[in-house]
């Protein structure tokens, strides 16, 4: 959990994608997130977190639906959404926090 604090406590927005390998919607988000990361470069971070391997963190953040997308900046949660999103929407939301 202490490593999680280091990941989200940065000056650029961090988009976390909570997913599992067995959830179709989670898998469908992988190319979308690649597009988002490519479009924003070093202005934002995109980090995928496998819920099956990080159960404690997922429970602490009350991740219920998959995928769950959360944006943090300077350690503070700025935005949260459960379910799929398209790349343009995510890019626009992240740009609000750059």
mmCIF file of N, CA, C and O in Angstrom:
data_model
loop_
_atom_site.group_PDB
_atom_site.id
_atom_site.type_symbol
_atom_site.label_atom_id
_atom_site.label_comp_id
_atom_site.label_asym_id
_atom_site.label_seq_id
_atom_site.Cartn_x
_atom_site.Cartn_y
_atom_site.Cartn_z
ATOM 1 N N UNK A 1 0.816 -1.212 0.000
ATOM 2 C CA UNK A 1 0.000 0.000 0.000
ATOM 3 C C UNK A 1 0.851 1.265 0.000
ATOM 4 O O UNK A 1 0.455 2.252 -0.561
ATOM 5 N N UNK A 2 2.022 1.230 0.643
ATOM 6 C CA UNK A 2 2.868 2.422 0.679
ATOM 7 C C UNK A 2 3.349 2.769 -0.726
ATOM 8 O O UNK A 2 3.484 3.932 -1.084
ATOM 9 N N UNK A 3 3.574 1.747 -1.554
ATOM 10 C CA UNK A 3 3.987 1.990 -2.935
ATOM 11 C C UNK A 3 2.858 2.685 -3.699
ATOM 12 O O UNK A 3 3.107 3.533 -4.546
ATOM 13 N N UNK A 4 1.612 2.341 -3.387
ATOM 14 C CA UNK A 4 0.465 2.979 -4.016
ATOM 15 C C UNK A 4 0.492 4.486 -3.766
ATOM 16 O O UNK A 4 0.257 5.273 -4.678
ATOM 17 N N UNK A 5 0.805 4.885 -2.554
ATOM 18 C CA UNK A 5 0.899 6.309 -2.225
ATOM 19 C C UNK A 5 1.924 7.027 -3.078
ATOM 20 O O UNK A 5 1.700 8.153 -3.521
ATOM 21 N N UNK A 6 3.050 6.366 -3.340
ATOM 22 C CA UNK A 6 4.089 6.961 -4.178
ATOM 23 C C UNK A 6 3.617 7.101 -5.627
ATOM 24 O O UNK A 6 3.955 8.064 -6.310
ATOM 25 N N UNK A 7 2.827 6.130 -6.094
ATOM 26 C CA UNK A 7 2.343 6.142 -7.475
ATOM 27 C C UNK A 7 1.386 7.310 -7.723
ATOM 28 O O UNK A 7 1.463 7.968 -8.750
ATOM 29 N N UNK A 8 0.494 7.558 -6.758
ATOM 30 C CA UNK A 8 -0.552 8.575 -6.986
ATOM 31 C C UNK A 8 -0.171 9.970 -6.509
ATOM 32 O O UNK A 8 -0.829 10.940 -6.847
ATOM 33 N N UNK A 9 0.889 10.089 -5.721
ATOM 34 C CA UNK A 9 1.268 11.394 -5.169
ATOM 35 C C UNK A 9 2.285 12.090 -6.059
ATOM 36 O O UNK A 9 3.409 12.362 -5.669
ATOM 37 N N UNK A 10 1.870 12.366 -7.303
ATOM 38 C CA UNK A 10 2.734 13.036 -8.273
ATOM 39 C C UNK A 10 1.998 14.246 -8.856
ATOM 40 O O UNK A 10 0.787 14.369 -8.710
ATOM 41 N N UNK A 11 2.761 15.119 -9.525
ATOM 42 C CA UNK A 11 2.200 16.376 -10.033
ATOM 43 C C UNK A 11 1.409 16.225 -11.322
ATOM 44 O O UNK A 11 0.765 17.176 -11.758
ATOM 45 N N UNK A 12 1.499 15.057 -11.970
ATOM 46 C CA UNK A 12 0.720 14.842 -13.187
ATOM 47 C C UNK A 12 -0.445 13.902 -12.866
ATOM 48 O O UNK A 12 -0.378 13.143 -11.898
ATOM 49 N N UNK A 13 -1.520 13.964 -13.659
ATOM 50 C CA UNK A 13 -2.638 13.053 -13.392
ATOM 51 C C UNK A 13 -2.247 11.600 -13.654
ATOM 52 O O UNK A 13 -1.486 11.313 -14.584
ATOM 53 N N UNK A 14 -2.768 10.715 -12.811
ATOM 54 C CA UNK A 14 -2.509 9.284 -12.921
ATOM 55 C C UNK A 14 -3.851 8.587 -13.103
ATOM 56 O O UNK A 14 -4.726 8.677 -12.241
ATOM 57 N N UNK A 15 -4.014 7.920 -14.240
ATOM 58 C CA UNK A 15 -5.231 7.155 -14.509
ATOM 59 C C UNK A 15 -4.977 5.705 -14.120
ATOM 60 O O UNK A 15 -4.090 5.053 -14.671
ATOM 61 N N UNK A 16 -5.725 5.224 -13.148
ATOM 62 C CA UNK A 16 -5.627 3.835 -12.726
ATOM 63 C C UNK A 16 -6.757 3.046 -13.364
ATOM 64 O O UNK A 16 -7.911 3.472 -13.331
ATOM 65 N N UNK A 17 -6.414 1.905 -13.920
ATOM 66 C CA UNK A 17 -7.394 1.002 -14.515
ATOM 67 C C UNK A 17 -7.392 -0.281 -13.698
ATOM 68 O O UNK A 17 -6.442 -1.045 -13.745
ATOM 69 N N UNK A 18 -8.450 -0.481 -12.927
ATOM 70 C CA UNK A 18 -8.594 -1.726 -12.174
ATOM 71 C C UNK A 18 -9.296 -2.728 -13.070
ATOM 72 O O UNK A 18 -10.413 -2.485 -13.535
ATOM 73 N N UNK A 19 -8.623 -3.859 -13.330
ATOM 74 C CA UNK A 19 -9.118 -4.825 -14.309
ATOM 75 C C UNK A 19 -8.848 -6.250 -13.836
ATOM 76 O O UNK A 19 -8.146 -6.468 -12.845
ATOM 77 N N UNK A 20 -9.400 -7.215 -14.570
ATOM 78 C CA UNK A 20 -9.013 -8.618 -14.430
ATOM 79 C C UNK A 20 -8.851 -9.186 -15.831
ATOM 80 O O UNK A 20 -9.419 -8.662 -16.788
ATOM 81 N N UNK A 21 -8.074 -10.248 -15.934
ATOM 82 C CA UNK A 21 -7.843 -10.885 -17.234
ATOM 83 C C UNK A 21 -9.072 -11.647 -17.730
ATOM 84 O O UNK A 21 -9.166 -11.971 -18.903
ATOM 85 N N UNK A 22 -10.015 -11.948 -16.838
ATOM 86 C CA UNK A 22 -11.186 -12.738 -17.231
ATOM 87 C C UNK A 22 -12.420 -11.883 -17.511
ATOM 88 O O UNK A 22 -13.462 -12.401 -17.881
ATOM 89 N N UNK A 23 -12.318 -10.573 -17.350
ATOM 90 C CA UNK A 23 -13.461 -9.690 -17.565
ATOM 91 C C UNK A 23 -13.372 -9.081 -18.967
ATOM 92 O O UNK A 23 -12.415 -8.382 -19.281
ATOM 93 N N UNK A 24 -14.385 -9.368 -19.803
ATOM 94 C CA UNK A 24 -14.349 -8.913 -21.203
ATOM 95 C C UNK A 24 -14.257 -7.398 -21.340
ATOM 96 O O UNK A 24 -13.541 -6.893 -22.199
ATOM 97 N N UNK A 25 -15.010 -6.669 -20.520
ATOM 98 C CA UNK A 25 -14.954 -5.199 -20.595
ATOM 99 C C UNK A 25 -13.559 -4.689 -20.219
ATOM 100 O O UNK A 25 -13.061 -3.740 -20.808
ATOM 101 N N UNK A 26 -12.932 -5.337 -19.227
ATOM 102 C CA UNK A 26 -11.571 -4.946 -18.833
ATOM 103 C C UNK A 26 -10.602 -5.130 -19.994
ATOM 104 O O UNK A 26 -9.782 -4.259 -20.286
ATOM 105 N N UNK A 27 -10.701 -6.278 -20.655
ATOM 106 C CA UNK A 27 -9.807 -6.582 -21.768
ATOM 107 C C UNK A 27 -10.055 -5.620 -22.931
ATOM 108 O O UNK A 27 -9.118 -5.164 -23.585
ATOM 109 N N UNK A 28 -11.308 -5.262 -23.155
ATOM 110 C CA UNK A 28 -11.651 -4.325 -24.233
ATOM 111 C C UNK A 28 -11.036 -2.946 -23.996
ATOM 112 O O UNK A 28 -10.803 -2.191 -24.946
ATOM 113 N N UNK A 29 -10.749 -2.613 -22.742
ATOM 114 C CA UNK A 29 -10.176 -1.304 -22.414
ATOM 115 C C UNK A 29 -8.673 -1.225 -22.699
ATOM 116 O O UNK A 29 -8.124 -0.130 -22.817
ATOM 117 N N UNK A 30 -7.975 -2.353 -22.816
ATOM 118 C CA UNK A 30 -6.524 -2.330 -22.999
ATOM 119 C C UNK A 30 -6.087 -1.477 -24.195
ATOM 120 O O UNK A 30 -5.238 -0.599 -24.037
ATOM 121 N N UNK A 31 -6.650 -1.685 -25.409
ATOM 122 C CA UNK A 31 -6.220 -0.830 -26.531
ATOM 123 C C UNK A 31 -6.615 0.634 -26.344
ATOM 124 O O UNK A 31 -5.889 1.535 -26.768
ATOM 125 N N UNK A 32 -7.736 0.885 -25.680
ATOM 126 C CA UNK A 32 -8.168 2.260 -25.406
ATOM 127 C C UNK A 32 -7.141 2.954 -24.514
ATOM 128 O O UNK A 32 -6.726 4.089 -24.776
ATOM 129 N N UNK A 33 -6.691 2.240 -23.483
ATOM 130 C CA UNK A 33 -5.719 2.829 -22.557
ATOM 131 C C UNK A 33 -4.371 3.048 -23.223
ATOM 132 O O UNK A 33 -3.682 4.032 -22.924
ATOM 133 N N UNK A 34 -4.004 2.159 -24.137
ATOM 134 C CA UNK A 34 -2.757 2.362 -24.901
ATOM 135 C C UNK A 34 -2.859 3.650 -25.716
ATOM 136 O O UNK A 34 -1.908 4.434 -25.785
ATOM 137 N N UNK A 35 -4.019 3.874 -26.328
ATOM 138 C CA UNK A 35 -4.231 5.097 -27.112
ATOM 139 C C UNK A 35 -4.151 6.344 -26.231
ATOM 140 O O UNK A 35 -3.564 7.355 -26.619
ATOM 141 N N UNK A 36 -4.743 6.271 -25.056
ATOM 142 C CA UNK A 36 -4.719 7.401 -24.119
ATOM 143 C C UNK A 36 -3.276 7.699 -23.717
ATOM 144 O O UNK A 36 -2.837 8.854 -23.756
ATOM 145 N N UNK A 37 -2.539 6.657 -23.342
ATOM 146 C CA UNK A 37 -1.137 6.836 -22.929
ATOM 147 C C UNK A 37 -0.309 7.418 -24.067
ATOM 148 O O UNK A 37 0.507 8.322 -23.850
ATOM 149 N N UNK A 38 -0.526 6.941 -25.288
ATOM 150 C CA UNK A 38 0.224 7.436 -26.440
ATOM 151 C C UNK A 38 -0.118 8.901 -26.724
ATOM 152 O O UNK A 38 0.762 9.705 -27.043
ATOM 153 N N UNK A 39 -1.381 9.253 -26.597
ATOM 154 C CA UNK A 39 -1.816 10.616 -26.894
ATOM 155 C C UNK A 39 -1.270 11.631 -25.884
ATOM 156 O O UNK A 39 -0.936 12.756 -26.255
ATOM 157 N N UNK A 40 -1.169 11.233 -24.629
ATOM 158 C CA UNK A 40 -0.761 12.183 -23.592
ATOM 159 C C UNK A 40 0.730 12.129 -23.262
ATOM 160 O O UNK A 40 1.249 13.048 -22.635
ATOM 161 N N UNK A 41 1.400 11.066 -23.672
ATOM 162 C CA UNK A 41 2.841 10.972 -23.435
ATOM 163 C C UNK A 41 3.191 11.109 -21.971
ATOM 164 O O UNK A 41 2.585 10.465 -21.117
ATOM 165 N N UNK A 42 4.155 12.005 -21.671
ATOM 166 C CA UNK A 42 4.602 12.150 -20.287
ATOM 167 C C UNK A 42 3.790 13.182 -19.497
ATOM 168 O O UNK A 42 4.145 13.532 -18.376
ATOM 169 N N UNK A 43 2.675 13.647 -20.067
ATOM 170 C CA UNK A 43 1.811 14.599 -19.360
ATOM 171 C C UNK A 43 0.899 13.907 -18.347
ATOM 172 O O UNK A 43 0.303 14.547 -17.492
ATOM 173 N N UNK A 44 0.755 12.576 -18.492
ATOM 174 C CA UNK A 44 -0.086 11.798 -17.584
ATOM 175 C C UNK A 44 0.445 10.370 -17.548
ATOM 176 O O UNK A 44 1.165 9.954 -18.452
ATOM 177 N N UNK A 45 0.082 9.647 -16.493
ATOM 178 C CA UNK A 45 0.450 8.238 -16.386
ATOM 179 C C UNK A 45 -0.809 7.399 -16.501
ATOM 180 O O UNK A 45 -1.870 7.785 -16.002
ATOM 181 N N UNK A 46 -0.681 6.238 -17.135
ATOM 182 C CA UNK A 46 -1.765 5.262 -17.187
ATOM 183 C C UNK A 46 -1.217 3.977 -16.569
ATOM 184 O O UNK A 46 -0.209 3.447 -17.036
ATOM 185 N N UNK A 47 -1.859 3.525 -15.506
ATOM 186 C CA UNK A 47 -1.383 2.342 -14.783
ATOM 187 C C UNK A 47 -2.518 1.337 -14.670
ATOM 188 O O UNK A 47 -3.617 1.680 -14.207
ATOM 189 N N UNK A 48 -2.232 0.110 -15.103
ATOM 190 C CA UNK A 48 -3.217 -0.956 -15.006
ATOM 191 C C UNK A 48 -2.942 -1.757 -13.737
ATOM 192 O O UNK A 48 -1.804 -2.106 -13.463
ATOM 193 N N UNK A 49 -4.000 -2.024 -12.981
ATOM 194 C CA UNK A 49 -3.871 -2.764 -11.726
ATOM 195 C C UNK A 49 -4.787 -3.976 -11.785
ATOM 196 O O UNK A 49 -6.012 -3.838 -11.861
ATOM 197 N N UNK A 50 -4.186 -5.157 -11.746
ATOM 198 C CA UNK A 50 -4.931 -6.413 -11.777
ATOM 199 C C UNK A 50 -5.561 -6.636 -10.403
ATOM 200 O O UNK A 50 -4.855 -6.790 -9.406
ATOM 201 N N UNK A 51 -6.898 -6.630 -10.365
ATOM 202 C CA UNK A 51 -7.633 -6.766 -9.107
ATOM 203 C C UNK A 51 -7.316 -8.105 -8.433
ATOM 204 O O UNK A 51 -7.197 -8.179 -7.211
ATOM 205 N N UNK A 52 -7.162 -9.168 -9.229
ATOM 206 C CA UNK A 52 -6.867 -10.483 -8.657
ATOM 207 C C UNK A 52 -5.530 -10.507 -7.921
ATOM 208 O O UNK A 52 -5.352 -11.251 -6.966
ATOM 209 N N UNK A 53 -4.582 -9.686 -8.357
ATOM 210 C CA UNK A 53 -3.253 -9.647 -7.735
ATOM 211 C C UNK A 53 -3.142 -8.544 -6.677
ATOM 212 O O UNK A 53 -2.149 -8.467 -5.970
ATOM 213 N N UNK A 54 -4.143 -7.666 -6.610
ATOM 214 C CA UNK A 54 -4.127 -6.523 -5.682
ATOM 215 C C UNK A 54 -5.464 -6.410 -4.953
ATOM 216 O O UNK A 54 -6.079 -5.341 -4.921
ATOM 217 N N UNK A 55 -5.905 -7.520 -4.376
ATOM 218 C CA UNK A 55 -7.224 -7.563 -3.724
ATOM 219 C C UNK A 55 -7.349 -6.548 -2.593
ATOM 220 O O UNK A 55 -8.379 -5.895 -2.446
ATOM 221 N N UNK A 56 -6.291 -6.412 -1.797
ATOM 222 C CA UNK A 56 -6.335 -5.509 -0.655
ATOM 223 C C UNK A 56 -6.559 -4.063 -1.105
ATOM 224 O O UNK A 56 -7.391 -3.342 -0.545
ATOM 225 N N UNK A 57 -5.846 -3.638 -2.137
ATOM 226 C CA UNK A 57 -5.997 -2.285 -2.661
ATOM 227 C C UNK A 57 -7.392 -2.097 -3.256
ATOM 228 O O UNK A 57 -8.050 -1.084 -3.010
ATOM 229 N N UNK A 58 -7.852 -3.078 -4.032
ATOM 230 C CA UNK A 58 -9.184 -2.986 -4.646
ATOM 231 C C UNK A 58 -10.267 -2.877 -3.579
ATOM 232 O O UNK A 58 -11.209 -2.094 -3.719
ATOM 233 N N UNK A 59 -10.129 -3.633 -2.502
ATOM 234 C CA UNK A 59 -11.105 -3.555 -1.413
ATOM 235 C C UNK A 59 -11.038 -2.206 -0.716
ATOM 236 O O UNK A 59 -12.068 -1.615 -0.391
ATOM 237 N N UNK A 60 -9.821 -1.705 -0.480
ATOM 238 C CA UNK A 60 -9.655 -0.420 0.200
ATOM 239 C C UNK A 60 -10.300 0.713 -0.602
ATOM 240 O O UNK A 60 -10.855 1.647 -0.025
ATOM 241 N N UNK A 61 -10.253 0.608 -1.934
ATOM 242 C CA UNK A 61 -10.834 1.643 -2.798
ATOM 243 C C UNK A 61 -12.269 1.308 -3.211
ATOM 244 O O UNK A 61 -12.853 2.001 -4.039
ATOM 245 N N UNK A 62 -12.807 0.232 -2.638
ATOM 246 C CA UNK A 62 -14.187 -0.211 -2.909
ATOM 247 C C UNK A 62 -14.453 -0.407 -4.403
ATOM 248 O O UNK A 62 -15.471 0.054 -4.929
ATOM 249 N N UNK A 63 -13.519 -1.060 -5.072
ATOM 250 C CA UNK A 63 -13.695 -1.376 -6.487
ATOM 251 C C UNK A 63 -14.677 -2.537 -6.578
ATOM 252 O O UNK A 63 -14.404 -3.624 -6.080
ATOM 253 N N UNK A 64 -15.830 -2.296 -7.187
ATOM 254 C CA UNK A 64 -16.865 -3.329 -7.322
ATOM 255 C C UNK A 64 -17.015 -3.754 -8.784
ATOM 256 O O UNK A 64 -16.879 -4.902 -9.122
ATOM 257 N N UNK A 65 -17.323 -2.796 -9.661
ATOM 258 C CA UNK A 65 -17.499 -3.099 -11.079
ATOM 259 C C UNK A 65 -16.175 -3.037 -11.816
ATOM 260 O O UNK A 65 -15.244 -2.356 -11.384
ATOM 261 N N UNK A 66 -16.098 -3.756 -12.922
ATOM 262 C CA UNK A 66 -14.884 -3.753 -13.734
ATOM 263 C C UNK A 66 -15.207 -3.368 -15.167
ATOM 264 O O UNK A 66 -16.247 -3.757 -15.665
ATOM 265 N N UNK A 67 -14.354 -2.632 -15.821
ATOM 266 C CA UNK A 67 -13.200 -1.967 -15.217
ATOM 267 C C UNK A 67 -13.620 -0.773 -14.373
ATOM 268 O O UNK A 67 -14.675 -0.189 -14.617
ATOM 269 N N UNK A 68 -12.815 -0.423 -13.396
ATOM 270 C CA UNK A 68 -13.004 0.812 -12.642
ATOM 271 C C UNK A 68 -11.819 1.712 -12.966
ATOM 272 O O UNK A 68 -10.670 1.292 -12.859
ATOM 273 N N UNK A 69 -12.124 2.914 -13.386
ATOM 274 C CA UNK A 69 -11.106 3.902 -13.772
ATOM 275 C C UNK A 69 -11.109 5.023 -12.738
ATOM 276 O O UNK A 69 -12.171 5.554 -12.407
ATOM 277 N N UNK A 70 -9.920 5.358 -12.223
ATOM 278 C CA UNK A 70 -9.801 6.410 -11.217
ATOM 279 C C UNK A 70 -8.638 7.316 -11.609
ATOM 280 O O UNK A 70 -7.575 6.836 -11.982
ATOM 281 N N UNK A 71 -8.863 8.627 -11.517
ATOM 282 C CA UNK A 71 -7.791 9.590 -11.771
ATOM 283 C C UNK A 71 -7.387 10.233 -10.444
ATOM 284 O O UNK A 71 -8.244 10.725 -9.700
ATOM 285 N N UNK A 72 -6.073 10.196 -10.173
ATOM 286 C CA UNK A 72 -5.491 10.861 -9.012
ATOM 287 C C UNK A 72 -4.528 11.939 -9.491
ATOM 288 O O UNK A 72 -3.925 11.817 -10.548
ATOM 289 N N UNK A 73 -4.402 12.976 -8.675
ATOM 290 C CA UNK A 73 -3.361 13.981 -8.890
ATOM 291 C C UNK A 73 -2.937 14.479 -7.520
ATOM 292 O O UNK A 73 -3.787 14.811 -6.692
ATOM 293 N N UNK A 74 -1.630 14.483 -7.278
ATOM 294 C CA UNK A 74 -1.063 14.896 -5.987
ATOM 295 C C UNK A 74 -1.712 14.125 -4.828
ATOM 296 O O UNK A 74 -2.005 14.698 -3.777
ATOM 297 N N UNK A 75 -1.983 12.841 -5.053
ATOM 298 C CA UNK A 75 -2.517 11.987 -4.001
ATOM 299 C C UNK A 75 -4.006 12.104 -3.763
ATOM 300 O O UNK A 75 -4.562 11.432 -2.907
ATOM 301 N N UNK A 76 -4.683 12.951 -4.522
ATOM 302 C CA UNK A 76 -6.113 13.182 -4.316
ATOM 303 C C UNK A 76 -6.917 12.617 -5.484
ATOM 304 O O UNK A 76 -6.590 12.845 -6.654
ATOM 305 N N UNK A 77 -7.991 11.871 -5.146
ATOM 306 C CA UNK A 77 -8.860 11.336 -6.186
ATOM 307 C C UNK A 77 -9.631 12.485 -6.836
ATOM 308 O O UNK A 77 -10.259 13.289 -6.160
ATOM 309 N N UNK A 78 -9.543 12.569 -8.166
ATOM 310 C CA UNK A 78 -10.190 13.656 -8.902
ATOM 311 C C UNK A 78 -11.420 13.179 -9.675
ATOM 312 O O UNK A 78 -12.327 13.971 -9.943
ATOM 313 N N UNK A 79 -11.422 11.897 -10.082
ATOM 314 C CA UNK A 79 -12.487 11.393 -10.957
ATOM 315 C C UNK A 79 -12.532 9.884 -10.829
ATOM 316 O O UNK A 79 -11.512 9.249 -10.615
ATOM 317 N N UNK A 80 -13.740 9.319 -10.964
ATOM 318 C CA UNK A 80 -13.897 7.867 -10.866
ATOM 319 C C UNK A 80 -15.064 7.428 -11.735
ATOM 320 O O UNK A 80 -16.085 8.105 -11.808
ATOM 321 N N UNK A 81 -14.890 6.277 -12.383
ATOM 322 C CA UNK A 81 -15.938 5.748 -13.258
ATOM 323 C C UNK A 81 -15.822 4.225 -13.315
ATOM 324 O O UNK A 81 -14.723 3.688 -13.434
ATOM 325 N N UNK A 82 -16.959 3.556 -13.226
ATOM 326 C CA UNK A 82 -16.975 2.106 -13.417
ATOM 327 C C UNK A 82 -17.579 1.807 -14.773
ATOM 328 O O UNK A 82 -18.624 2.358 -15.125
ATOM 329 N N UNK A 83 -16.918 0.949 -15.536
ATOM 330 C CA UNK A 83 -17.381 0.598 -16.877
ATOM 331 C C UNK A 83 -16.461 1.167 -17.938
ATOM 332 O O UNK A 83 -15.522 1.902 -17.651
ATOM 333 N N UNK A 84 -16.756 0.803 -19.169
ATOM 334 C CA UNK A 84 -15.904 1.214 -20.283
ATOM 335 C C UNK A 84 -16.043 2.707 -20.586
ATOM 336 O O UNK A 84 -17.085 3.298 -20.336
ATOM 337 N N UNK A 85 -14.973 3.267 -21.123
ATOM 338 C CA UNK A 85 -14.951 4.647 -21.609
ATOM 339 C C UNK A 85 -14.176 4.639 -22.919
ATOM 340 O O UNK A 85 -13.321 3.790 -23.132
ATOM 341 N N UNK A 86 -14.453 5.620 -23.775
ATOM 342 C CA UNK A 86 -13.677 5.697 -25.015
ATOM 343 C C UNK A 86 -12.448 6.582 -24.792
ATOM 344 O O UNK A 86 -12.388 7.358 -23.840
ATOM 345 N N UNK A 87 -11.475 6.437 -25.671
ATOM 346 C CA UNK A 87 -10.195 7.136 -25.527
ATOM 347 C C UNK A 87 -10.368 8.651 -25.512
ATOM 348 O O UNK A 87 -9.758 9.334 -24.679
ATOM 349 N N UNK A 88 -11.187 9.190 -26.406
ATOM 350 C CA UNK A 88 -11.351 10.651 -26.480
ATOM 351 C C UNK A 88 -11.890 11.223 -25.172
ATOM 352 O O UNK A 88 -11.425 12.260 -24.701
ATOM 353 N N UNK A 89 -12.862 10.539 -24.584
ATOM 354 C CA UNK A 89 -13.431 11.000 -23.310
ATOM 355 C C UNK A 89 -12.366 10.992 -22.221
ATOM 356 O O UNK A 89 -12.219 11.974 -21.481
ATOM 357 N N UNK A 90 -11.604 9.911 -22.131
ATOM 358 C CA UNK A 90 -10.563 9.825 -21.103
ATOM 359 C C UNK A 90 -9.477 10.880 -21.314
ATOM 360 O O UNK A 90 -9.022 11.506 -20.352
ATOM 361 N N UNK A 91 -9.089 11.101 -22.554
ATOM 362 C CA UNK A 91 -8.073 12.119 -22.850
ATOM 363 C C UNK A 91 -8.575 13.496 -22.424
ATOM 364 O O UNK A 91 -7.853 14.265 -21.782
ATOM 365 N N UNK A 92 -9.822 13.811 -22.757
ATOM 366 C CA UNK A 92 -10.391 15.114 -22.388
ATOM 367 C C UNK A 92 -10.451 15.297 -20.875
ATOM 368 O O UNK A 92 -10.142 16.374 -20.356
ATOM 369 N N UNK A 93 -10.852 14.253 -20.163
ATOM 370 C CA UNK A 93 -10.928 14.338 -18.704
ATOM 371 C C UNK A 93 -9.535 14.523 -18.113
ATOM 372 O O UNK A 93 -9.329 15.376 -17.243
ATOM 373 N N UNK A 94 -8.567 13.735 -18.579
ATOM 374 C CA UNK A 94 -7.196 13.856 -18.067
ATOM 375 C C UNK A 94 -6.619 15.241 -18.347
ATOM 376 O O UNK A 94 -5.908 15.811 -17.513
ATOM 377 N N UNK A 95 -6.924 15.813 -19.509
ATOM 378 C CA UNK A 95 -6.387 17.132 -19.866
ATOM 379 C C UNK A 95 -6.875 18.219 -18.906
ATOM 380 O O UNK A 95 -6.200 19.225 -18.716
ATOM 381 N N UNK A 96 -8.021 18.013 -18.286
ATOM 382 C CA UNK A 96 -8.516 18.978 -17.281
ATOM 383 C C UNK A 96 -7.569 19.084 -16.087
ATOM 384 O O UNK A 96 -7.537 20.102 -15.410
ATOM 385 N N UNK A 97 -6.804 18.023 -15.826
ATOM 386 C CA UNK A 97 -5.942 17.978 -14.645
ATOM 387 C C UNK A 97 -4.460 18.156 -14.959
ATOM 388 O O UNK A 97 -3.629 18.098 -14.078
ATOM 389 N N UNK A 98 -4.135 18.379 -16.234
ATOM 390 C CA UNK A 98 -2.726 18.574 -16.613
ATOM 391 C C UNK A 98 -2.284 19.984 -16.274
ATOM 392 O O UNK A 98 -2.995 20.931 -16.472
#
